[in-house]
Amino acid sequence: MPAILFVRITSGLDAQEFERRLLERRPRFHDVPGLLQKIYGRDSETGDVCGIYFFESQEALDAFRGTELARTIPAAYEAVEVRREVYDVLYSLRTDQGPFAESGHPADTTG
């Protein structure tokens, strides 16, 4: 079953330095097995930054969490607070688009 990892980081870094570090580390995520997509976001009110990771399976997400790349996220961004949440994918709104388009995962067609 596909899985989503949501990570929210509060950091003392200014926005420009935080983004520089995001861009510096970004290419390393291309090589994570089972990672279908990663979305980066920023809360305009608080400055907190999030990463939303879409994995092909819970096993791929679990394997990622044990990597050096995952373990160094808080230190890389000088995190003051980190919140991690894991979700199983239930349904996709658009089954022909997005990170789970080819997974054959059931879609809610009732609206």
Short mmCIF file of C-alpha atoms in Angstrom, two decimals:
data_model
loop_
_atom_site.label_atom_id
_atom_site.label_comp_id
_atom_site.label_asym_id
_atom_site.label_seq_id
_atom_site.Cartn_x
_atom_site.Cartn_y
_atom_site.Cartn_z
CA MET A 1 0.00 0.00 0.00
CA PRO A 2 1.38 3.46 -0.87
CA ALA A 3 2.37 5.72 2.03
CA ILE A 4 2.82 9.42 2.71
CA LEU A 5 5.33 10.97 5.09
CA PHE A 6 4.64 14.55 6.17
CA VAL A 7 7.50 16.38 7.90
CA ARG A 8 7.14 19.91 9.30
CA ILE A 9 10.25 21.75 10.48
CA THR A 10 10.60 24.86 12.57
CA SER A 11 14.07 26.34 12.25
CA GLY A 12 15.99 29.38 13.39
CA LEU A 13 17.53 29.75 9.93
CA ASP A 14 16.39 32.66 7.79
CA ALA A 15 14.31 31.75 4.74
CA GLN A 16 17.13 32.34 2.25
CA GLU A 17 19.59 30.07 4.06
CA PHE A 18 16.93 27.41 4.61
CA GLU A 19 16.11 27.38 0.90
CA ARG A 20 19.80 27.22 -0.03
CA ARG A 21 20.15 24.09 2.09
CA LEU A 22 16.96 22.58 0.63
CA LEU A 23 18.28 23.05 -2.90
CA GLU A 24 21.70 21.70 -1.94
CA ARG A 25 20.21 18.45 -0.56
CA ARG A 26 17.39 18.09 -3.10
CA PRO A 27 19.31 16.02 -5.71
CA ARG A 28 20.02 13.31 -3.13
CA PHE A 29 16.31 12.50 -2.92
CA HIS A 30 16.26 11.40 -6.58
CA ASP A 31 18.11 8.23 -5.55
CA VAL A 32 15.81 7.18 -2.69
CA PRO A 33 14.33 3.77 -3.60
CA GLY A 34 10.54 3.80 -3.69
CA LEU A 35 10.21 7.60 -3.35
CA LEU A 36 7.76 8.61 -6.07
CA GLN A 37 7.60 12.35 -5.34
CA LYS A 38 8.54 14.94 -2.75
CA ILE A 39 6.78 18.28 -2.41
CA TYR A 40 8.40 21.18 -0.56
CA GLY A 41 6.23 23.84 1.10
CA ARG A 42 6.47 26.87 3.37
CA ASP A 43 3.91 28.32 5.79
CA SER A 44 3.90 32.02 4.91
CA GLU A 45 2.76 33.01 8.41
CA THR A 46 5.21 31.02 10.54
CA GLY A 47 8.05 30.37 8.11
CA ASP A 48 7.88 26.65 8.91
CA VAL A 49 8.80 24.36 6.03
CA CYS A 50 7.33 20.99 5.16
CA GLY A 51 8.24 18.05 3.02
CA ILE A 52 5.50 15.76 1.77
CA TYR A 53 6.94 12.46 0.60
CA PHE A 54 5.01 9.97 -1.51
CA PHE A 55 6.32 6.39 -1.27
CA GLU A 56 5.27 3.36 -3.29
CA SER A 57 4.94 1.35 -0.08
CA GLN A 58 5.23 1.47 3.69
CA GLU A 59 8.34 -0.72 3.37
CA ALA A 60 10.02 1.89 1.15
CA LEU A 61 9.15 4.62 3.66
CA ASP A 62 10.50 2.50 6.55
CA ALA A 63 13.74 1.88 4.64
CA PHE A 64 14.13 5.60 3.95
CA ARG A 65 13.69 6.47 7.63
CA GLY A 66 16.76 4.36 8.42
CA THR A 67 19.03 6.16 5.94
CA GLU A 68 21.68 8.76 6.68
CA LEU A 69 19.76 11.20 4.46
CA ALA A 70 16.64 10.94 6.61
CA ARG A 71 18.51 10.97 9.92
CA THR A 72 20.38 14.19 9.03
CA ILE A 73 17.30 16.24 8.10
CA PRO A 74 16.92 17.93 11.54
CA ALA A 75 20.62 18.84 11.76
CA ALA A 76 20.83 20.01 8.15
CA TYR A 77 18.12 22.60 8.77
CA GLU A 78 19.04 23.40 12.37
CA ALA A 79 15.57 22.28 13.38
CA VAL A 80 14.13 23.59 16.62
CA GLU A 81 11.07 21.40 16.23
CA VAL A 82 10.28 18.51 13.87
CA ARG A 83 6.87 16.94 13.44
CA ARG A 84 6.57 13.69 11.47
CA GLU A 85 3.32 12.05 10.43
CA VAL A 86 2.82 8.90 8.36
CA TYR A 87 -0.35 8.12 6.42
CA ASP A 88 -1.57 5.18 4.35
CA VAL A 89 -3.00 6.28 1.01
CA LEU A 90 -6.74 5.67 0.87
CA TYR A 91 -7.80 7.19 -2.45
CA SER A 92 -6.62 9.55 -5.16
CA LEU A 93 -8.91 12.24 -6.52
CA ARG A 94 -7.40 12.00 -9.99
CA THR A 95 -6.33 8.43 -10.64
CA ASP A 96 -4.63 9.35 -13.92
CA GLN A 97 -2.39 12.05 -12.39
CA GLY A 98 0.05 12.48 -9.54
CA PRO A 99 2.45 10.16 -7.77
CA PHE A 100 0.05 7.20 -7.53
CA ALA A 101 -1.37 7.34 -11.07
CA GLU A 102 0.26 4.10 -12.13
CA SER A 103 -0.11 2.22 -8.84
CA GLY A 104 -3.56 0.88 -9.63
CA HIS A 105 -4.67 1.99 -6.17
CA PRO A 106 -8.47 2.20 -5.82
CA ALA A 107 -10.09 5.53 -6.50
CA ASP A 108 -13.12 7.03 -4.84
CA THR A 109 -15.48 7.49 -7.76
CA THR A 110 -18.44 8.51 -5.60
CA GLY A 111 -17.28 12.12 -5.36
#
